[in-house]
Amino acid sequence: MKMKFRSKSKKSINTILLTMLLLALVLFGAGCSQPAPAETPAEAPAETPAETPAESTLPSLEGQTLILSTTTSTQDSGLLDFILPDFKAKTGAEVKVVAVGSGAAIQMGVDGEADVLLVHAKADEEKFVAEGHGLQRFSVMYNDFVVVGPSADPAALKGASFANAGEALKQIMDKGASFVSRGDDSGTHKKENSLWKLADMTPSGDQYVSAGKGMGDVLQMANELQAYTLTDRATYLSMKDNLELEIVTEGLEGLLNPYGVIAVNPDKNEQINAEAAQAFIDWIVSDETQTLIGEFGVEKFGAPLFFPDAE
């Protein structure tokens, strides 16, 4: 009985040892057959960042103020109210608008009283830069000038054929009709003077009224006097519903009206905000803002009041 018990016990031990050996072999084989570990993040290809819109490169100007010296046409037409909230949203800067004639706006730059100019007197703008008052002129947009007058058209301009707009102004004087001039050294006034020169005449007499005011005020004065005046199309169209004046001459030589933007030379004084001026230029010539400019007036008038012209 003892021999049988020992034999059975020895057999059980051998069975256990064999089982353990087989289990070890299985586990060892499983470990050897495990798949190679996945690539570490460092070895993975880097993701290509999404393209950053140009506007996101504008600096944060929170708490800063930009002084924009500009012509009355950008203000009176409503363009600035339409586009400037976008600049505020993108940079946080407040824009203080000083709307005067282009001549006065440029003089503010000469005197170091503005950070950036948005005006429409190209020859004077180029001179401003050439003399070192501004850094560089950039084209922004354009529209055109038109001659408006009373529906009765006492100077008989409607339907008349003129070689240039100077001839149209000369006919107003020749017919004894009244003409209201900006008389403020603005871009519009400079354009008017160039047309008188083109007509080889100097207007004078009671029929010629020099207002010394902005475009909106001059249109209202011409309306009250039932007189003619030269205006940018945008301001006229924006006020048309409250005027009894019609476009009587348009599309003639010399009536194109380009606008440019210039940063004032920061060397003039320490108060000039050069960073904000450059941000404004980058913003206004950007594709997005140029699209905004081209959209202004379309809903109400069926056509833009200004045409984008940034290069």
mmCIF file of C-alpha atoms in Angstrom:
data_model
loop_
_atom_site.group_PDB
_atom_site.id
_atom_site.type_symbol
_atom_site.label_atom_id
_atom_site.label_comp_id
_atom_site.label_asym_id
_atom_site.label_seq_id
_atom_site.Cartn_x
_atom_site.Cartn_y
_atom_site.Cartn_z
ATOM 1 C CA MET A 1 0.000 0.000 0.000
ATOM 2 C CA LYS A 2 2.852 2.373 0.845
ATOM 3 C CA MET A 3 4.590 1.654 -2.443
ATOM 4 C CA LYS A 4 1.407 2.363 -4.350
ATOM 5 C CA PHE A 5 0.916 5.639 -2.433
ATOM 6 C CA ARG A 6 4.484 6.811 -3.156
ATOM 7 C CA SER A 7 4.131 5.949 -6.833
ATOM 8 C CA LYS A 8 0.911 7.918 -7.104
ATOM 9 C CA SER A 9 2.368 10.926 -5.292
ATOM 10 C CA LYS A 10 5.462 10.987 -7.491
ATOM 11 C CA LYS A 11 3.319 10.831 -10.600
ATOM 12 C CA SER A 12 1.215 13.819 -9.401
ATOM 13 C CA ILE A 13 4.336 15.872 -8.755
ATOM 14 C CA ASN A 14 5.676 15.122 -12.234
ATOM 15 C CA THR A 15 2.320 16.126 -13.735
ATOM 16 C CA ILE A 16 2.358 19.424 -11.866
ATOM 17 C CA LEU A 17 5.912 20.166 -12.953
ATOM 18 C CA LEU A 18 5.088 19.379 -16.574
ATOM 19 C CA THR A 19 2.024 21.635 -16.434
ATOM 20 C CA MET A 20 4.053 24.496 -15.006
ATOM 21 C CA LEU A 21 6.705 24.067 -17.701
ATOM 22 C CA LEU A 22 4.103 24.159 -20.471
ATOM 23 C CA LEU A 23 2.483 27.253 -18.957
ATOM 24 C CA ALA A 24 5.847 29.013 -18.814
ATOM 25 C CA LEU A 25 6.511 28.203 -22.468
ATOM 26 C CA VAL A 26 3.090 29.574 -23.460
ATOM 27 C CA LEU A 27 3.664 32.798 -21.567
ATOM 28 C CA PHE A 28 7.158 33.217 -23.004
ATOM 29 C CA GLY A 29 5.873 32.709 -26.545
ATOM 30 C CA ALA A 30 3.072 35.189 -26.043
ATOM 31 C CA GLY A 31 5.539 37.787 -24.868
ATOM 32 C CA CYS A 32 7.759 37.286 -27.904
ATOM 33 C CA SER A 33 4.838 37.595 -30.322
ATOM 34 C CA GLN A 34 3.521 40.946 -28.973
ATOM 35 C CA PRO A 35 3.294 43.657 -31.721
ATOM 36 C CA ALA A 36 5.892 46.408 -31.780
ATOM 37 C CA PRO A 37 4.851 49.443 -29.748
ATOM 38 C CA ALA A 38 3.224 52.290 -31.675
ATOM 39 C CA GLU A 39 5.357 55.224 -32.711
ATOM 40 C CA THR A 40 5.859 57.750 -29.990
ATOM 41 C CA PRO A 41 4.307 61.203 -30.487
ATOM 42 C CA ALA A 42 7.795 62.575 -31.099
ATOM 43 C CA GLU A 43 8.164 60.303 -34.121
ATOM 44 C CA ALA A 44 4.712 61.121 -35.519
ATOM 45 C CA PRO A 45 4.626 63.670 -38.356
ATOM 46 C CA ALA A 46 3.874 67.173 -37.168
ATOM 47 C CA GLU A 47 0.441 68.574 -38.035
ATOM 48 C CA THR A 48 0.364 71.416 -40.528
ATOM 49 C CA PRO A 49 -1.111 74.479 -38.801
ATOM 50 C CA ALA A 50 -4.209 76.019 -40.351
ATOM 51 C CA GLU A 51 -3.599 79.081 -42.476
ATOM 52 C CA THR A 52 -3.861 82.197 -40.360
ATOM 53 C CA PRO A 53 -6.030 84.994 -41.767
ATOM 54 C CA ALA A 54 -4.119 88.215 -42.422
ATOM 55 C CA GLU A 55 -6.357 90.139 -40.025
ATOM 56 C CA SER A 56 -5.250 87.982 -37.078
ATOM 57 C CA THR A 57 -1.754 89.414 -37.438
ATOM 58 C CA LEU A 58 -2.982 92.859 -36.399
ATOM 59 C CA PRO A 59 -1.589 93.828 -32.992
ATOM 60 C CA SER A 60 -3.711 94.168 -29.894
ATOM 61 C CA LEU A 61 -4.179 97.899 -29.335
ATOM 62 C CA GLU A 62 -6.589 97.680 -26.422
ATOM 63 C CA GLY A 63 -6.750 100.998 -24.590
ATOM 64 C CA GLN A 64 -4.983 102.917 -27.365
ATOM 65 C CA THR A 65 -6.401 105.746 -29.480
ATOM 66 C CA LEU A 66 -5.717 106.337 -33.163
ATOM 67 C CA ILE A 67 -6.188 109.855 -34.569
ATOM 68 C CA LEU A 68 -7.498 109.585 -38.128
ATOM 69 C CA SER A 69 -7.421 112.830 -40.098
ATOM 70 C CA THR A 70 -9.691 112.465 -43.102
ATOM 71 C CA THR A 71 -11.886 114.227 -45.608
ATOM 72 C CA THR A 72 -15.518 115.031 -44.899
ATOM 73 C CA SER A 73 -16.672 112.760 -47.737
ATOM 74 C CA THR A 74 -15.638 109.595 -45.883
ATOM 75 C CA GLN A 75 -17.590 110.814 -42.864
ATOM 76 C CA ASP A 76 -20.621 112.405 -44.529
ATOM 77 C CA SER A 77 -21.157 109.431 -46.844
ATOM 78 C CA GLY A 78 -21.392 107.082 -43.859
ATOM 79 C CA LEU A 79 -18.436 104.942 -44.960
ATOM 80 C CA LEU A 80 -16.473 105.313 -41.720
ATOM 81 C CA ASP A 81 -19.485 104.355 -39.604
ATOM 82 C CA PHE A 82 -19.784 101.259 -41.780
ATOM 83 C CA ILE A 83 -16.181 100.006 -41.643
ATOM 84 C CA LEU A 84 -14.536 101.341 -38.467
ATOM 85 C CA PRO A 85 -16.362 98.985 -36.040
ATOM 86 C CA ASP A 86 -14.452 96.159 -37.741
ATOM 87 C CA PHE A 87 -11.100 97.817 -36.957
ATOM 88 C CA LYS A 88 -12.186 98.300 -33.341
ATOM 89 C CA ALA A 89 -13.241 94.642 -33.102
ATOM 90 C CA LYS A 90 -9.944 93.381 -34.519
ATOM 91 C CA THR A 91 -7.536 95.608 -32.575
ATOM 92 C CA GLY A 92 -9.422 97.073 -29.623
ATOM 93 C CA ALA A 93 -8.262 100.580 -30.570
ATOM 94 C CA GLU A 94 -10.521 103.604 -30.403
ATOM 95 C CA VAL A 95 -10.462 105.749 -33.552
ATOM 96 C CA LYS A 96 -10.792 109.490 -33.126
ATOM 97 C CA VAL A 97 -11.983 110.821 -36.488
ATOM 98 C CA VAL A 98 -11.184 114.398 -37.472
ATOM 99 C CA ALA A 99 -13.158 115.044 -40.665
ATOM 100 C CA VAL A 100 -12.045 118.188 -42.484
ATOM 101 C CA GLY A 101 -11.069 119.077 -46.023
ATOM 102 C CA SER A 102 -8.161 117.111 -47.472
ATOM 103 C CA GLY A 103 -5.943 120.208 -47.335
ATOM 104 C CA ALA A 104 -6.622 120.679 -43.622
ATOM 105 C CA ALA A 105 -6.262 116.941 -43.023
ATOM 106 C CA ILE A 106 -2.850 116.918 -44.674
ATOM 107 C CA GLN A 107 -1.824 120.006 -42.681
ATOM 108 C CA MET A 108 -2.659 118.119 -39.494
ATOM 109 C CA GLY A 109 -0.138 115.547 -40.637
ATOM 110 C CA VAL A 110 2.451 118.232 -41.334
ATOM 111 C CA ASP A 111 1.879 119.601 -37.832
ATOM 112 C CA GLY A 112 2.136 116.141 -36.256
ATOM 113 C CA GLU A 113 -1.439 116.316 -34.949
ATOM 114 C CA ALA A 114 -2.643 113.039 -36.481
ATOM 115 C CA ASP A 115 -1.413 109.462 -36.676
ATOM 116 C CA VAL A 116 -2.715 108.550 -40.116
ATOM 117 C CA LEU A 117 -4.396 110.307 -43.066
ATOM 118 C CA LEU A 118 -7.199 109.071 -45.348
ATOM 119 C CA VAL A 119 -7.631 111.754 -48.021
ATOM 120 C CA HIS A 120 -8.282 112.393 -51.721
ATOM 121 C CA ALA A 121 -5.794 114.911 -53.069
ATOM 122 C CA LYS A 122 -3.225 112.670 -54.718
ATOM 123 C CA ALA A 123 -0.758 115.324 -55.866
ATOM 124 C CA ASP A 124 -0.659 116.847 -52.379
ATOM 125 C CA GLU A 125 -0.418 113.394 -50.799
ATOM 126 C CA GLU A 126 2.628 112.570 -52.897
ATOM 127 C CA LYS A 127 4.185 115.912 -51.990
ATOM 128 C CA PHE A 128 3.476 115.230 -48.310
ATOM 129 C CA VAL A 129 5.450 111.976 -48.523
ATOM 130 C CA ALA A 130 8.228 113.443 -50.677
ATOM 131 C CA GLU A 131 8.824 116.163 -48.083
ATOM 132 C CA GLY A 132 9.192 113.565 -45.330
ATOM 133 C CA HIS A 133 5.955 114.274 -43.462
ATOM 134 C CA GLY A 134 4.519 110.842 -44.246
ATOM 135 C CA LEU A 135 6.031 107.391 -44.671
ATOM 136 C CA GLN A 136 4.316 106.019 -47.792
ATOM 137 C CA ARG A 137 1.088 106.493 -49.727
ATOM 138 C CA PHE A 138 -1.141 103.466 -50.353
ATOM 139 C CA SER A 139 -4.132 103.494 -52.689
ATOM 140 C CA VAL A 140 -7.348 102.559 -50.887
ATOM 141 C CA MET A 141 -10.379 103.240 -53.099
ATOM 142 C CA TYR A 142 -11.896 105.622 -55.602
ATOM 143 C CA ASN A 143 -15.208 107.015 -56.744
ATOM 144 C CA ASP A 144 -15.920 110.010 -58.930
ATOM 145 C CA PHE A 145 -17.061 113.615 -58.849
ATOM 146 C CA VAL A 146 -20.307 114.786 -60.359
ATOM 147 C CA VAL A 147 -21.911 118.174 -60.923
ATOM 148 C CA VAL A 148 -25.329 118.446 -59.324
ATOM 149 C CA GLY A 149 -27.912 121.178 -59.721
ATOM 150 C CA PRO A 150 -31.604 122.047 -59.555
ATOM 151 C CA SER A 151 -34.031 119.981 -61.611
ATOM 152 C CA ALA A 152 -34.913 123.103 -63.626
ATOM 153 C CA ASP A 153 -31.272 123.113 -64.814
ATOM 154 C CA PRO A 154 -31.015 126.850 -65.667
ATOM 155 C CA ALA A 155 -27.495 126.354 -67.091
ATOM 156 C CA ALA A 156 -28.787 123.635 -69.467
ATOM 157 C CA LEU A 157 -26.127 121.091 -68.526
ATOM 158 C CA LYS A 158 -28.260 117.955 -68.817
ATOM 159 C CA GLY A 159 -27.743 116.315 -72.179
ATOM 160 C CA ALA A 160 -25.077 118.809 -73.214
ATOM 161 C CA SER A 161 -21.856 117.574 -74.802
ATOM 162 C CA PHE A 162 -18.621 118.713 -73.166
ATOM 163 C CA ALA A 163 -15.022 117.771 -73.874
ATOM 164 C CA ASN A 164 -14.260 117.933 -70.160
ATOM 165 C CA ALA A 165 -15.843 118.905 -66.858
ATOM 166 C CA GLY A 166 -14.212 122.336 -66.959
ATOM 167 C CA GLU A 167 -16.443 123.268 -69.891
ATOM 168 C CA ALA A 168 -19.502 122.311 -67.828
ATOM 169 C CA LEU A 169 -18.484 124.644 -65.000
ATOM 170 C CA LYS A 170 -17.758 127.436 -67.455
ATOM 171 C CA GLN A 171 -21.271 127.106 -68.899
ATOM 172 C CA ILE A 172 -22.731 127.599 -65.415
ATOM 173 C CA MET A 173 -20.948 130.947 -65.196
ATOM 174 C CA ASP A 174 -21.790 131.895 -68.787
ATOM 175 C CA LYS A 175 -25.499 131.271 -68.141
ATOM 176 C CA GLY A 176 -25.470 133.398 -64.989
ATOM 177 C CA ALA A 177 -26.458 130.478 -62.737
ATOM 178 C CA SER A 178 -25.246 130.136 -59.152
ATOM 179 C CA PHE A 179 -22.460 127.813 -58.061
ATOM 180 C CA VAL A 180 -21.521 126.921 -54.481
ATOM 181 C CA SER A 181 -17.858 126.079 -53.941
ATOM 182 C CA ARG A 182 -16.405 124.182 -50.998
ATOM 183 C CA GLY A 183 -13.822 126.974 -50.679
ATOM 184 C CA ASP A 184 -11.991 125.037 -47.965
ATOM 185 C CA ASP A 185 -8.849 123.717 -49.673
ATOM 186 C CA SER A 186 -10.369 120.241 -49.568
ATOM 187 C CA GLY A 187 -9.768 117.557 -52.161
ATOM 188 C CA THR A 188 -13.058 118.521 -53.787
ATOM 189 C CA HIS A 189 -12.094 122.200 -53.795
ATOM 190 C CA LYS A 190 -8.717 121.352 -55.335
ATOM 191 C CA LYS A 191 -10.495 119.323 -58.011
ATOM 192 C CA GLU A 192 -12.860 122.224 -58.690
ATOM 193 C CA ASN A 193 -9.927 124.625 -59.051
ATOM 194 C CA SER A 194 -8.269 122.280 -61.525
ATOM 195 C CA LEU A 195 -11.465 122.297 -63.594
ATOM 196 C CA TRP A 196 -11.621 126.111 -63.656
ATOM 197 C CA LYS A 197 -8.014 126.054 -64.811
ATOM 198 C CA LEU A 198 -8.956 123.540 -67.477
ATOM 199 C CA ALA A 199 -11.678 125.957 -68.589
ATOM 200 C CA ASP A 200 -9.145 128.824 -68.562
ATOM 201 C CA MET A 201 -11.238 131.019 -66.290
ATOM 202 C CA THR A 202 -11.474 132.320 -62.736
ATOM 203 C CA PRO A 203 -15.021 132.383 -61.313
ATOM 204 C CA SER A 204 -16.160 135.551 -59.566
ATOM 205 C CA GLY A 205 -19.203 137.660 -58.789
ATOM 206 C CA ASP A 206 -22.280 137.119 -56.651
ATOM 207 C CA GLN A 207 -23.199 133.963 -58.538
ATOM 208 C CA TYR A 208 -20.071 132.254 -57.184
ATOM 209 C CA VAL A 209 -20.455 131.395 -53.480
ATOM 210 C CA SER A 210 -17.415 130.216 -51.530
ATOM 211 C CA ALA A 211 -18.808 128.362 -48.514
ATOM 212 C CA GLY A 212 -15.693 127.270 -46.625
ATOM 213 C CA LYS A 213 -17.601 124.211 -45.428
ATOM 214 C CA GLY A 214 -17.671 120.425 -45.754
ATOM 215 C CA MET A 215 -19.417 118.505 -48.502
ATOM 216 C CA GLY A 216 -22.618 117.786 -46.611
ATOM 217 C CA ASP A 217 -23.073 121.436 -45.655
ATOM 218 C CA VAL A 218 -22.318 122.594 -49.203
ATOM 219 C CA LEU A 219 -24.898 120.239 -50.678
ATOM 220 C CA GLN A 220 -27.498 121.573 -48.267
ATOM 221 C CA MET A 221 -26.533 125.159 -49.135
ATOM 222 C CA ALA A 222 -26.740 124.459 -52.870
ATOM 223 C CA ASN A 223 -30.115 122.879 -52.280
ATOM 224 C CA GLU A 224 -31.396 125.971 -50.452
ATOM 225 C CA LEU A 225 -30.026 128.328 -53.124
ATOM 226 C CA GLN A 226 -31.040 126.039 -55.996
ATOM 227 C CA ALA A 227 -27.480 126.305 -57.191
ATOM 228 C CA TYR A 228 -24.946 123.970 -58.776
ATOM 229 C CA THR A 229 -21.990 122.395 -57.012
ATOM 230 C CA LEU A 230 -19.264 119.827 -57.508
ATOM 231 C CA THR A 231 -19.529 116.828 -55.180
ATOM 232 C CA ASP A 232 -18.191 113.356 -54.760
ATOM 233 C CA ARG A 233 -20.845 110.878 -55.841
ATOM 234 C CA ALA A 234 -20.848 108.988 -52.532
ATOM 235 C CA THR A 235 -21.822 111.964 -50.371
ATOM 236 C CA TYR A 236 -24.461 113.077 -52.845
ATOM 237 C CA LEU A 237 -26.086 109.638 -53.027
ATOM 238 C CA SER A 238 -26.046 109.275 -49.250
ATOM 239 C CA MET A 239 -27.979 112.579 -48.940
ATOM 240 C CA LYS A 240 -30.016 112.413 -52.136
ATOM 241 C CA ASP A 241 -33.334 111.640 -50.450
ATOM 242 C CA ASN A 242 -33.204 114.954 -48.583
ATOM 243 C CA LEU A 243 -32.114 117.086 -51.546
ATOM 244 C CA GLU A 244 -33.831 118.591 -54.567
ATOM 245 C CA LEU A 245 -30.673 118.368 -56.628
ATOM 246 C CA GLU A 246 -29.957 116.092 -59.581
ATOM 247 C CA ILE A 247 -26.782 114.882 -61.254
ATOM 248 C CA VAL A 248 -26.450 117.030 -64.358
ATOM 249 C CA THR A 249 -22.888 116.230 -65.460
ATOM 250 C CA GLU A 250 -20.912 113.031 -64.908
ATOM 251 C CA GLY A 251 -18.377 110.694 -66.461
ATOM 252 C CA LEU A 252 -16.228 113.414 -68.016
ATOM 253 C CA GLU A 253 -12.468 113.751 -68.106
ATOM 254 C CA GLY A 254 -10.998 114.912 -64.820
ATOM 255 C CA LEU A 255 -13.736 113.606 -62.532
ATOM 256 C CA LEU A 256 -12.007 110.511 -61.101
ATOM 257 C CA ASN A 257 -11.606 110.709 -57.313
ATOM 258 C CA PRO A 258 -8.883 108.463 -55.796
ATOM 259 C CA TYR A 259 -8.301 108.087 -52.046
ATOM 260 C CA GLY A 260 -5.013 107.262 -50.324
ATOM 261 C CA VAL A 261 -3.863 106.389 -46.798
ATOM 262 C CA ILE A 262 -0.577 107.607 -45.282
ATOM 263 C CA ALA A 263 1.046 107.066 -41.887
ATOM 264 C CA VAL A 264 2.407 110.306 -40.455
ATOM 265 C CA ASN A 265 6.164 110.221 -39.887
ATOM 266 C CA PRO A 266 6.581 109.261 -36.204
ATOM 267 C CA ASP A 267 9.792 111.293 -36.015
ATOM 268 C CA LYS A 268 7.635 114.412 -35.748
ATOM 269 C CA ASN A 269 6.868 113.868 -32.064
ATOM 270 C CA GLU A 270 6.489 111.196 -29.398
ATOM 271 C CA GLN A 271 2.704 111.485 -29.353
ATOM 272 C CA ILE A 272 2.263 109.928 -32.806
ATOM 273 C CA ASN A 273 0.980 106.367 -32.478
ATOM 274 C CA ALA A 274 3.034 104.706 -35.208
ATOM 275 C CA GLU A 275 1.974 101.173 -34.261
ATOM 276 C CA ALA A 276 -1.728 101.992 -34.523
ATOM 277 C CA ALA A 277 -1.189 103.913 -37.775
ATOM 278 C CA GLN A 278 0.525 100.931 -39.393
ATOM 279 C CA ALA A 279 -2.169 98.585 -38.085
ATOM 280 C CA PHE A 280 -4.823 100.833 -39.636
ATOM 281 C CA ILE A 281 -3.040 100.771 -43.005
ATOM 282 C CA ASP A 282 -2.617 96.985 -42.902
ATOM 283 C CA TRP A 283 -6.297 96.666 -42.053
ATOM 284 C CA ILE A 284 -7.752 99.067 -44.625
ATOM 285 C CA VAL A 285 -5.789 97.596 -47.560
ATOM 286 C CA SER A 286 -6.526 93.991 -46.526
ATOM 287 C CA ASP A 287 -8.789 91.872 -48.708
ATOM 288 C CA GLU A 288 -11.466 91.700 -46.024
ATOM 289 C CA THR A 289 -11.732 95.467 -45.537
ATOM 290 C CA GLN A 290 -11.536 96.094 -49.274
ATOM 291 C CA THR A 291 -14.564 93.806 -49.613
ATOM 292 C CA LEU A 292 -16.379 95.828 -46.926
ATOM 293 C CA ILE A 293 -15.653 99.044 -48.818
ATOM 294 C CA GLY A 294 -17.002 97.528 -52.025
ATOM 295 C CA GLU A 295 -20.196 96.469 -50.245
ATOM 296 C CA PHE A 296 -20.949 99.895 -48.799
ATOM 297 C CA GLY A 297 -24.005 101.438 -50.456
ATOM 298 C CA VAL A 298 -24.957 98.404 -52.543
ATOM 299 C CA GLU A 299 -27.984 97.460 -50.458
ATOM 300 C CA LYS A 300 -29.440 100.966 -50.496
ATOM 301 C CA PHE A 301 -28.361 102.307 -53.876
ATOM 302 C CA GLY A 302 -27.841 99.156 -55.896
ATOM 303 C CA ALA A 303 -24.173 100.020 -56.492
ATOM 304 C CA PRO A 304 -21.122 100.689 -54.306
ATOM 305 C CA LEU A 305 -20.347 104.261 -53.314
ATOM 306 C CA PHE A 306 -16.615 103.547 -53.319
ATOM 307 C CA PHE A 307 -14.598 101.083 -55.372
ATOM 308 C CA PRO A 308 -11.711 99.159 -53.689
ATOM 309 C CA ASP A 309 -8.338 100.120 -55.156
ATOM 310 C CA ALA A 310 -5.648 98.665 -52.862
ATOM 311 C CA GLU A 311 -2.712 97.224 -54.806
#
